[in-house]
Amino acid sequence: MGHAPSRRRFLGAAAAGIAAPYFVHGSVLGAEGRAAPSDRLRTGHIGVGGQGSGHFGACVGNPALQVMAACDPYESKRESNRSKANARYAEQIEKGTFKGCDAYADFRDLVTRDDIDAVFIASPEFWHALHAIWAMRYGKDVYCEKAMTLTLYESQAVRDTVRRHRRVYQLGTQQRSDRNFRFAAELALNGYLGKVHTVKVAVPGGSAGLPIAQPKPAPPGIDYEMWLGPAPWKPYTDTHCSFNWYFIYDYCIGWIGSWGVHHIDSALWGAPAFHTGKVEIEGTAKFPEQGMGNCSYSWRVNLLAENGQRMFFTDDGGQPHGVRFEGDQGWVHVVRGGIKAEPESLLRLSLKPADIHLYESHSHHGNFFDCIRTRRDPVSDVDAGFRATVTTIIADIATRVGRKVTFDWTAERFVNDDVANSYLRRPMRSPWTL
Amino acid sequence: MKLPRPSCPLCPFLLLLAATLLAAEPPLTLDQAFAQVPSYDYGQPDRALHFLELEIARAATDAPKKAQLAERFGAILADAKSTHAAKVWCCQQLLLVGTEAQVPMLAKLLDDEKLAEMARFTLEGIPGEASLAALRTCLDKFKGTPLMGAVNSLGIRRDAKSVLALAKLLVGPDPLVAAAAAEALGKIGNAEAAAALAKAELPAKQTGALHDAQLRCAQLLAAAGDAANAEKLCEQVWASKRPVAWRLAGLAGLVKVSKEKATPLVLDALGSDDELIQASAVQLTKELPGEKVTAALVQRLEKLDPKGQALLLNVIAERGDRSAAPAVAKLMDAKDDVVRSAAIRAMASLGDSGLIPRLGAMAANEKGIVQQAARAALAALSARDADERLLAAAAEGEPAVRSELLRAIAARRVPNATPMLLKAAADADESVRRAAFDALGVVGAPECYPKLVELLVAAQGDTQAIEKAILAVGARLANPADRATPLIAALKAAPTAAKPSLLRVLGATGGADALAAVRTHIMDADAQVRDAAFRTLTAWPDAEPADDLLKMAKDAENQRYRVLALRGYLRLAGEVKDEAARLKMLEAIRPIATTAESKKFLLGMLGDAPDAGALQVATSFLDDAEVRSEAAAAVLRIGQAVLASDRQAVVAAMKTLLEKCKDEAVVKQAEALHAQALKPPQAGGGSVPEYDKKRSDGMKADVAARAPKGYKVVCYLNCGPDASDGEKGKPTLRVGEANAYRWPGADIRHGTCFFTSDDVNFEATGLNPRKSYQLGFSWWDCDHDTRAQSVWAGNTKLLEKTKLPSGAKGEKAVEKVVPIPQALTAKGSVRISFRNEAQPNAVVSEVWLLESEADGPQGEAGAPAPAPVGGASLPREGAKKVLIITGIDYPGHPWKQTAPILADILRKDARLAVDVNDNWKAALASPKLADYSVVVLHMMNWETPDPPAETLANFQKFVADGGGLVLVHFACGSFQKWPEFVKIAGRVWNPKMRGHDPHGKFAVEFTEVKHPITEGLKPFETLDELYTCLDGETPMTILAKATSKVDKKDYPMAFVLEYGKGKVFHSPLGHDARAFAAEGVGELFRRGTAWAAGLPPVAK
């Protein structure tokens, strides 16, 4: 495990402290127009469904990387991605410089390999913690899709593992590499909106319900044990295993978390009071009355920070989609692909040197690879990921207990509410643990 | 128990109670819900469970209430009659409300093989000694995976009492159990646990747990105050041979426990050959603060390799410890540029203002990353008197250096710099003046605006920098009106030489007053002034002077000005966003171009502002004999320029050009450009234009014009730019997680899309349960010929797997409308997805939601059938029913592709209502065959026995009784063992004859032109297999033929006959999709089918 001592790598601009996208110095590129095999960063991919295939494909297409393996409990998914990679690497395979991309059903076979440097994780959320922690224990750096984990306890475990093992961990909250979201947060932090009194966050709500699915034997081609992992056992159905897991509480808290984490992360970037000290939360939500889906699909959650700032967090039936900072001298509203402000001149503003300048990243993947070389924290580091994920988790819990609760960010627990606290950790099915 | 709905969603202070959707069924009570649980099973209705999951969280507000609820779950668990599923679910709920009272019952369940796992699971979540005791018993009871579960639980609970037992398991025979034990010991983390772990060894696939556990122990020991053992453990880890990552974690752990012990190790590691160790060590120094360490780092710095130096310099800079400054400053002259830059940047936080001259010199004289670093350092220099010193240093010295310092003043936003900058703005050296004006543009106080105007008036030579500065400072004036006023005043009094620049600035400032002032100078005595005024008008920031320019294009005194005015007008037109308004402006020019010369100028000018509108205007000149060749040249030139952004417009323009212009050279170019415009764009696409409401509204209006009767478009998304549409409280359509993409060179409407590898989905919300809805969409496989997708609403399929039109083959995007079952939309929201059923992914170009105007259920019958735009039309009332029978053929005949194509071709005749049935055996045997007017046989039972006699008899009766029959391609090979078939089909396949010509192009000619089917038809060329294998002697009338390239003989391509009362039309054309592409083929089949149905082949 670890890196072969003979590997050459050129740090280039990353070492000089310039925020440049990842690149490999020209002299290292071999005859194939790619870095020589020993100089490429080697990646493994756990979870190659919809989102994971995207990361997989991007890495296969990146001449500075070598994709070593795909892992997924669905045979079709891992095989189709493996073929994609091997088609791209055909020349190397023929020459004998690369033995070919592998495919696994069990992620433990992937993370224990000596010849993988970084792991991309795009499995369902209830697996994120296990996949990430296993990978990091075996010396891999991790890029993990959002939300960080299913429960607060798991997020703590991930955070502790990142710090204990000194790994580079990037959460897939890619809005942090989007200039508009950074700029909106900078406007809020540097007083250009005056005193920011309100933050409004709205994201899509998700499915309003799933059918009552019929149990049946798991089809060949899916390793159901590996799919189910730590979640409580229930028989296979065609409904819950792809995409719909988003709406089932055993696997995900719903889009209040899965989508919410993006905009909440951007909101916290510009309003750090919401992850400091004690925060009061109250909220309501609509839940499906029956069927496999039991996560909320519409919610209204109000948060009150110690400094008096308020946050209204809803699905986008309740407020316009996006993140909005409102101050007594102006507001800014940002979504993917657009930013508006009042007064409009705010959009043309450039920060002063003495202002707070947030971490600048222009590419979420590129930033991850840069940091692997320099061992710095990437832009969506584990602490930021923890705060954003936990904020959505406690918002969801508030809607479930239906009463005002207070969350203490120092103790990382609710104040005086046993039932709310019992949501923070879920036991895992044997043999899984964190 | 009815719960109130929240009233104002944004009222922060309201204590909002939970609101569940009011369902058709009455709300449950707690008792009713609990009563339903024991009989629950997977796949059964589960309202009670949903209700309870939320209710117990809300009801358990104090210990007694919690205990009551827990008891109820416990009772269900203990009851033998409860289903397994119910018991498992109860175990999960006990995690929320369970107490010690439930422990005995759960402990008993540990002996129940089926429930042991869940019981263990629940015990883990119930705090207190009783549950721990129960868990401990598992260590003896369980084996294998359940044992691991128990070990895990004890670890989570940090049960010190289990350490001994766990230590035994750590050295036991099962490595998986041993790994779990290691993990648990790591979480418990006391001295005994640490001791057990220190001696342990595990196989490679379990070392992760062991190594992590050892690190955890160190952490926990240190936290508990046992620094000595913690240190020992960390040092052991660091001293191990491998793996490197774990060793470094040990070192990091040591840094936390004892900075003293760790420091020398970290410092040594800085010089490591292993890059991971070196880079990690550099980062670790951040946790070793203090001057001593800084000194040690500085010492090491010089000895490191350049890579290490660069990394270390960054970290030293972050320490901010100025004692490092001398050593770092030395490296500002290092050989390696990367190191130099890092050192220079580091000096920004370490150096004092004395560095300013040196940094200035580097910024002026160096290149590349070193120059960038010097500039960055000047901009970031943290010394408190840096601003002051900068102002002073910039006031004198070498011009190149002064320019850099002035630049830094701007970057730093130095306050109160205006006086000094104004002085520098009057400096003898031009580069200094220029830098000063640039800086004034950034930091100049608004009050200096009039002074800048003065300077502009007085300036000699190049005034660009001043003009820019004036505009920048002007933008900062609180009152926009104040911008123009000093300029207008200055203009009145200024010497002639200064007027042009003043006019330019006025032009960029804009506004009515400025425009008036500029206008008066159009007739100025001085030519240069007139010229400047003129040019200013042509470069005006808004379209106000459009009419002036139009007039000038006609009336200006000399041709140059007329040309300039025209150019300016065209530029303004080019900036108008609204396509219709822009076109209007372009057409307004046409009348003023009355002479051949002016027309030629116009055409030339259009080429300078190329867009679809310019293309259109240029094309319109093709009819003008005077300037046809110039027009052709312009069309080609503009077409080339527009190719990247609007291929459709270019295709249309080239078509027109080819019609109107016969010049050989032009035709050649036009054909080439036409071909290029049809070709799919190459790689490099992606960036999607920003959302533009006006543009999207225009597209929405366009699809609305084609909405089915009784429906209106309520939401519209141009996929790519538009993520959501709709207002609160009304229907809203929004995309789920999908990627936006634009194919390079494709238009914004169909050439932008959402894509994902599996399915592109949208949420439609806010739907009115009283209305019914349809889904409209357009899709396009722009760059492939392989995409096929199905469309779903929730879990209901709305559209079967359908192949998308291929841009690679020159096909255009296709629109479809499908009804959404009201049962799905009545809930208020539904998820629409477009699922990838082929390769490479799912795409959709536009999506819209249609809402019925009337209330009430409309159901499938009320909604019109889906109709592709530009393709088949809707069948009329009284249409003749046609059944295409397919589902089997020779493997080389893609019936799955061609059957739908043929169906669409036939549907173009609105008198035909076409069904496709791919269950050929059932269809042929079915009595329902009689419901149809025509059967189209689009099949051949390849390597499959003929159907039973009754089936064939049914089919035969259909035709004999008057049913029409159409045979396509290899249908002539069906039922080879049925002698009667040749009498029905006219001719059948004879395997002993030569099958067909090699696949290729051939001409189909009509031998019988008086027949209703062929009357008026012209010969056509097609790409197909020329069949030469038809045999038989049944009397028939040949309508069309083709000549074989192989034996030069003629073979029939279409013929008709009668069988009983039935009419038969038979054509061996139609091998694959391409064979149906020629318009003549479709026309022939359409007429033949209509004729067989008893209709006149062509509608009156």
JSON list of C-alpha atoms in Angstrom, two decimals, chain B residues 533-654:
[
{"chain": "B", "resi": 533, "resn": "ALA", "atom": "CA", "xyz": [-18.80, 62.34, -34.05]},
{"chain": "B", "resi": 534, "resn": "PHE", "atom": "CA", "xyz": [-19.79, 60.03, -36.78]},
{"chain": "B", "resi": 535, "resn": "ARG", "atom": "CA", "xyz": [-17.88, 57.10, -35.46]},
{"chain": "B", "resi": 536, "resn": "THR", "atom": "CA", "xyz": [-19.18, 57.72, -32.02]},
{"chain": "B", "resi": 537, "resn": "LEU", "atom": "CA", "xyz": [-22.72, 57.50, -33.27]},
{"chain": "B", "resi": 538, "resn": "THR", "atom": "CA", "xyz": [-21.96, 54.27, -34.99]},
{"chain": "B", "resi": 539, "resn": "ALA", "atom": "CA", "xyz": [-20.50, 52.89, -31.75]},
{"chain": "B", "resi": 540, "resn": "TRP", "atom": "CA", "xyz": [-23.30, 54.09, -29.47]},
{"chain": "B", "resi": 541, "resn": "PRO", "atom": "CA", "xyz": [-24.00, 51.82, -26.47]},
{"chain": "B", "resi": 542, "resn": "ASP", "atom": "CA", "xyz": [-27.72, 51.54, -27.20]},
{"chain": "B", "resi": 543, "resn": "ALA", "atom": "CA", "xyz": [-29.95, 51.62, -30.26]},
{"chain": "B", "resi": 544, "resn": "GLU", "atom": "CA", "xyz": [-31.03, 55.29, -29.82]},
{"chain": "B", "resi": 545, "resn": "PRO", "atom": "CA", "xyz": [-29.17, 56.63, -32.85]},
{"chain": "B", "resi": 546, "resn": "ALA", "atom": "CA", "xyz": [-30.44, 53.90, -35.13]},
{"chain": "B", "resi": 547, "resn": "ASP", "atom": "CA", "xyz": [-32.61, 56.28, -37.09]},
{"chain": "B", "resi": 548, "resn": "ASP", "atom": "CA", "xyz": [-29.79, 58.83, -37.32]},
{"chain": "B", "resi": 549, "resn": "LEU", "atom": "CA", "xyz": [-27.60, 56.18, -38.77]},
{"chain": "B", "resi": 550, "resn": "LEU", "atom": "CA", "xyz": [-30.21, 55.01, -41.18]},
{"chain": "B", "resi": 551, "resn": "LYS", "atom": "CA", "xyz": [-30.62, 58.57, -42.43]},
{"chain": "B", "resi": 552, "resn": "MET", "atom": "CA", "xyz": [-26.88, 59.02, -42.67]},
{"chain": "B", "resi": 553, "resn": "ALA", "atom": "CA", "xyz": [-26.52, 55.81, -44.61]},
{"chain": "B", "resi": 554, "resn": "LYS", "atom": "CA", "xyz": [-28.77, 57.40, -47.18]},
{"chain": "B", "resi": 555, "resn": "ASP", "atom": "CA", "xyz": [-27.86, 61.07, -47.08]},
{"chain": "B", "resi": 556, "resn": "ALA", "atom": "CA", "xyz": [-24.33, 61.48, -45.74]},
{"chain": "B", "resi": 557, "resn": "GLU", "atom": "CA", "xyz": [-22.19, 63.69, -47.87]},
{"chain": "B", "resi": 558, "resn": "ASN", "atom": "CA", "xyz": [-19.55, 61.22, -48.84]},
{"chain": "B", "resi": 559, "resn": "GLN", "atom": "CA", "xyz": [-19.58, 57.58, -49.49]},
{"chain": "B", "resi": 560, "resn": "ARG", "atom": "CA", "xyz": [-17.25, 56.74, -46.66]},
{"chain": "B", "resi": 561, "resn": "TYR", "atom": "CA", "xyz": [-19.68, 58.09, -44.16]},
{"chain": "B", "resi": 562, "resn": "ARG", "atom": "CA", "xyz": [-22.59, 56.39, -45.78]},
{"chain": "B", "resi": 563, "resn": "VAL", "atom": "CA", "xyz": [-20.65, 53.19, -45.48]},
{"chain": "B", "resi": 564, "resn": "LEU", "atom": "CA", "xyz": [-19.74, 53.90, -41.85]},
{"chain": "B", "resi": 565, "resn": "ALA", "atom": "CA", "xyz": [-23.29, 54.71, -41.00]},
{"chain": "B", "resi": 566, "resn": "LEU", "atom": "CA", "xyz": [-24.45, 51.55, -42.62]},
{"chain": "B", "resi": 567, "resn": "ARG", "atom": "CA", "xyz": [-21.88, 49.60, -40.73]},
{"chain": "B", "resi": 568, "resn": "GLY", "atom": "CA", "xyz": [-22.84, 51.22, -37.45]},
{"chain": "B", "resi": 569, "resn": "TYR", "atom": "CA", "xyz": [-26.48, 50.58, -38.10]},
{"chain": "B", "resi": 570, "resn": "LEU", "atom": "CA", "xyz": [-25.80, 46.98, -38.87]},
{"chain": "B", "resi": 571, "resn": "ARG", "atom": "CA", "xyz": [-23.78, 46.63, -35.70]},
{"chain": "B", "resi": 572, "resn": "LEU", "atom": "CA", "xyz": [-26.61, 48.06, -33.68]},
{"chain": "B", "resi": 573, "resn": "ALA", "atom": "CA", "xyz": [-28.96, 45.71, -35.44]},
{"chain": "B", "resi": 574, "resn": "GLY", "atom": "CA", "xyz": [-26.65, 42.84, -34.60]},
{"chain": "B", "resi": 575, "resn": "GLU", "atom": "CA", "xyz": [-26.86, 43.68, -30.91]},
{"chain": "B", "resi": 576, "resn": "VAL", "atom": "CA", "xyz": [-30.62, 43.77, -30.78]},
{"chain": "B", "resi": 577, "resn": "LYS", "atom": "CA", "xyz": [-31.60, 40.61, -28.93]},
{"chain": "B", "resi": 578, "resn": "ASP", "atom": "CA", "xyz": [-35.08, 40.22, -30.28]},
{"chain": "B", "resi": 579, "resn": "GLU", "atom": "CA", "xyz": [-34.85, 38.32, -33.58]},
{"chain": "B", "resi": 580, "resn": "ALA", "atom": "CA", "xyz": [-37.95, 39.91, -35.04]},
{"chain": "B", "resi": 581, "resn": "ALA", "atom": "CA", "xyz": [-36.83, 43.44, -34.22]},
{"chain": "B", "resi": 582, "resn": "ARG", "atom": "CA", "xyz": [-33.42, 42.75, -35.65]},
{"chain": "B", "resi": 583, "resn": "LEU", "atom": "CA", "xyz": [-34.86, 41.44, -38.87]},
{"chain": "B", "resi": 584, "resn": "LYS", "atom": "CA", "xyz": [-37.03, 44.55, -39.08]},
{"chain": "B", "resi": 585, "resn": "MET", "atom": "CA", "xyz": [-33.99, 46.74, -38.76]},
{"chain": "B", "resi": 586, "resn": "LEU", "atom": "CA", "xyz": [-32.19, 44.82, -41.46]},
{"chain": "B", "resi": 587, "resn": "GLU", "atom": "CA", "xyz": [-35.10, 45.08, -43.78]},
{"chain": "B", "resi": 588, "resn": "ALA", "atom": "CA", "xyz": [-35.31, 48.82, -43.15]},
{"chain": "B", "resi": 589, "resn": "ILE", "atom": "CA", "xyz": [-31.95, 49.17, -44.84]},
{"chain": "B", "resi": 590, "resn": "ARG", "atom": "CA", "xyz": [-32.98, 47.50, -48.02]},
{"chain": "B", "resi": 591, "resn": "PRO", "atom": "CA", "xyz": [-34.85, 50.45, -49.53]},
{"chain": "B", "resi": 592, "resn": "ILE", "atom": "CA", "xyz": [-31.92, 52.81, -49.08]},
{"chain": "B", "resi": 593, "resn": "ALA", "atom": "CA", "xyz": [-29.70, 50.55, -51.07]},
{"chain": "B", "resi": 594, "resn": "THR", "atom": "CA", "xyz": [-31.04, 51.66, -54.43]},
{"chain": "B", "resi": 595, "resn": "THR", "atom": "CA", "xyz": [-27.99, 51.62, -56.65]},
{"chain": "B", "resi": 596, "resn": "ALA", "atom": "CA", "xyz": [-26.08, 48.53, -57.56]},
{"chain": "B", "resi": 597, "resn": "GLU", "atom": "CA", "xyz": [-23.13, 49.99, -55.74]},
{"chain": "B", "resi": 598, "resn": "SER", "atom": "CA", "xyz": [-24.95, 50.57, -52.50]},
{"chain": "B", "resi": 599, "resn": "LYS", "atom": "CA", "xyz": [-26.51, 47.13, -52.68]},
{"chain": "B", "resi": 600, "resn": "LYS", "atom": "CA", "xyz": [-23.08, 45.65, -53.07]},
{"chain": "B", "resi": 601, "resn": "PHE", "atom": "CA", "xyz": [-21.89, 47.61, -50.10]},
{"chain": "B", "resi": 602, "resn": "LEU", "atom": "CA", "xyz": [-24.80, 46.42, -48.07]},
{"chain": "B", "resi": 603, "resn": "LEU", "atom": "CA", "xyz": [-24.11, 42.85, -49.00]},
{"chain": "B", "resi": 604, "resn": "GLY", "atom": "CA", "xyz": [-20.49, 43.30, -48.09]},
{"chain": "B", "resi": 605, "resn": "MET", "atom": "CA", "xyz": [-21.49, 44.88, -44.82]},
{"chain": "B", "resi": 606, "resn": "LEU", "atom": "CA", "xyz": [-23.89, 42.11, -43.94]},
{"chain": "B", "resi": 607, "resn": "GLY", "atom": "CA", "xyz": [-20.95, 39.82, -44.07]},
{"chain": "B", "resi": 608, "resn": "ASP", "atom": "CA", "xyz": [-19.37, 41.84, -41.28]},
{"chain": "B", "resi": 609, "resn": "ALA", "atom": "CA", "xyz": [-22.22, 41.20, -38.88]},
{"chain": "B", "resi": 610, "resn": "PRO", "atom": "CA", "xyz": [-23.12, 37.66, -39.73]},
{"chain": "B", "resi": 611, "resn": "ASP", "atom": "CA", "xyz": [-26.17, 36.08, -38.19]},
{"chain": "B", "resi": 612, "resn": "ALA", "atom": "CA", "xyz": [-29.33, 34.32, -39.32]},
{"chain": "B", "resi": 613, "resn": "GLY", "atom": "CA", "xyz": [-31.03, 37.66, -39.99]},
{"chain": "B", "resi": 614, "resn": "ALA", "atom": "CA", "xyz": [-28.18, 38.89, -42.15]},
{"chain": "B", "resi": 615, "resn": "LEU", "atom": "CA", "xyz": [-28.27, 35.59, -43.97]},
{"chain": "B", "resi": 616, "resn": "GLN", "atom": "CA", "xyz": [-31.92, 36.05, -44.68]},
{"chain": "B", "resi": 617, "resn": "VAL", "atom": "CA", "xyz": [-31.47, 39.57, -46.03]},
{"chain": "B", "resi": 618, "resn": "ALA", "atom": "CA", "xyz": [-28.56, 38.50, -48.19]},
{"chain": "B", "resi": 619, "resn": "THR", "atom": "CA", "xyz": [-30.57, 35.60, -49.53]},
{"chain": "B", "resi": 620, "resn": "SER", "atom": "CA", "xyz": [-33.35, 37.95, -50.52]},
{"chain": "B", "resi": 621, "resn": "PHE", "atom": "CA", "xyz": [-30.98, 39.69, -52.89]},
{"chain": "B", "resi": 622, "resn": "LEU", "atom": "CA", "xyz": [-30.52, 36.54, -54.93]},
{"chain": "B", "resi": 623, "resn": "ASP", "atom": "CA", "xyz": [-33.52, 37.50, -56.99]},
{"chain": "B", "resi": 624, "resn": "ASP", "atom": "CA", "xyz": [-31.90, 40.80, -57.93]},
{"chain": "B", "resi": 625, "resn": "ALA", "atom": "CA", "xyz": [-30.08, 40.25, -61.20]},
{"chain": "B", "resi": 626, "resn": "GLU", "atom": "CA", "xyz": [-27.93, 43.31, -60.65]},
{"chain": "B", "resi": 627, "resn": "VAL", "atom": "CA", "xyz": [-26.18, 41.93, -57.63]},
{"chain": "B", "resi": 628, "resn": "ARG", "atom": "CA", "xyz": [-26.83, 38.23, -57.80]},
{"chain": "B", "resi": 629, "resn": "SER", "atom": "CA", "xyz": [-23.21, 37.19, -57.74]},
{"chain": "B", "resi": 630, "resn": "GLU", "atom": "CA", "xyz": [-22.40, 39.51, -54.85]},
{"chain": "B", "resi": 631, "resn": "ALA", "atom": "CA", "xyz": [-25.44, 38.20, -53.07]},
{"chain": "B", "resi": 632, "resn": "ALA", "atom": "CA", "xyz": [-24.31, 34.66, -53.66]},
{"chain": "B", "resi": 633, "resn": "ALA", "atom": "CA", "xyz": [-20.87, 35.51, -52.31]},
{"chain": "B", "resi": 634, "resn": "ALA", "atom": "CA", "xyz": [-22.41, 37.16, -49.28]},
{"chain": "B", "resi": 635, "resn": "VAL", "atom": "CA", "xyz": [-24.70, 34.21, -48.62]},
{"chain": "B", "resi": 636, "resn": "LEU", "atom": "CA", "xyz": [-21.75, 31.86, -48.76]},
{"chain": "B", "resi": 637, "resn": "ARG", "atom": "CA", "xyz": [-19.63, 34.05, -46.56]},
{"chain": "B", "resi": 638, "resn": "ILE", "atom": "CA", "xyz": [-22.31, 34.63, -43.94]},
{"chain": "B", "resi": 639, "resn": "GLY", "atom": "CA", "xyz": [-23.34, 31.01, -44.09]},
{"chain": "B", "resi": 640, "resn": "GLN", "atom": "CA", "xyz": [-19.79, 29.96, -43.30]},
{"chain": "B", "resi": 641, "resn": "ALA", "atom": "CA", "xyz": [-19.68, 32.32, -40.34]},
{"chain": "B", "resi": 642, "resn": "VAL", "atom": "CA", "xyz": [-23.07, 31.28, -39.02]},
{"chain": "B", "resi": 643, "resn": "LEU", "atom": "CA", "xyz": [-22.37, 27.56, -39.40]},
{"chain": "B", "resi": 644, "resn": "ALA", "atom": "CA", "xyz": [-21.21, 27.19, -35.84]},
{"chain": "B", "resi": 645, "resn": "SER", "atom": "CA", "xyz": [-24.28, 28.74, -34.28]},
{"chain": "B", "resi": 646, "resn": "ASP", "atom": "CA", "xyz": [-27.24, 28.05, -36.54]},
{"chain": "B", "resi": 647, "resn": "ARG", "atom": "CA", "xyz": [-26.84, 25.11, -38.85]},
{"chain": "B", "resi": 648, "resn": "GLN", "atom": "CA", "xyz": [-30.51, 24.96, -39.72]},
{"chain": "B", "resi": 649, "resn": "ALA", "atom": "CA", "xyz": [-30.45, 28.48, -41.12]},
{"chain": "B", "resi": 650, "resn": "VAL", "atom": "CA", "xyz": [-27.44, 27.60, -43.22]},
{"chain": "B", "resi": 651, "resn": "VAL", "atom": "CA", "xyz": [-29.11, 24.48, -44.58]},
{"chain": "B", "resi": 652, "resn": "ALA", "atom": "CA", "xyz": [-32.12, 26.54, -45.65]},
{"chain": "B", "resi": 653, "resn": "ALA", "atom": "CA", "xyz": [-30.00, 29.29, -47.15]},
{"chain": "B", "resi": 654, "resn": "MET", "atom": "CA", "xyz": [-27.90, 26.86, -49.16]}
]
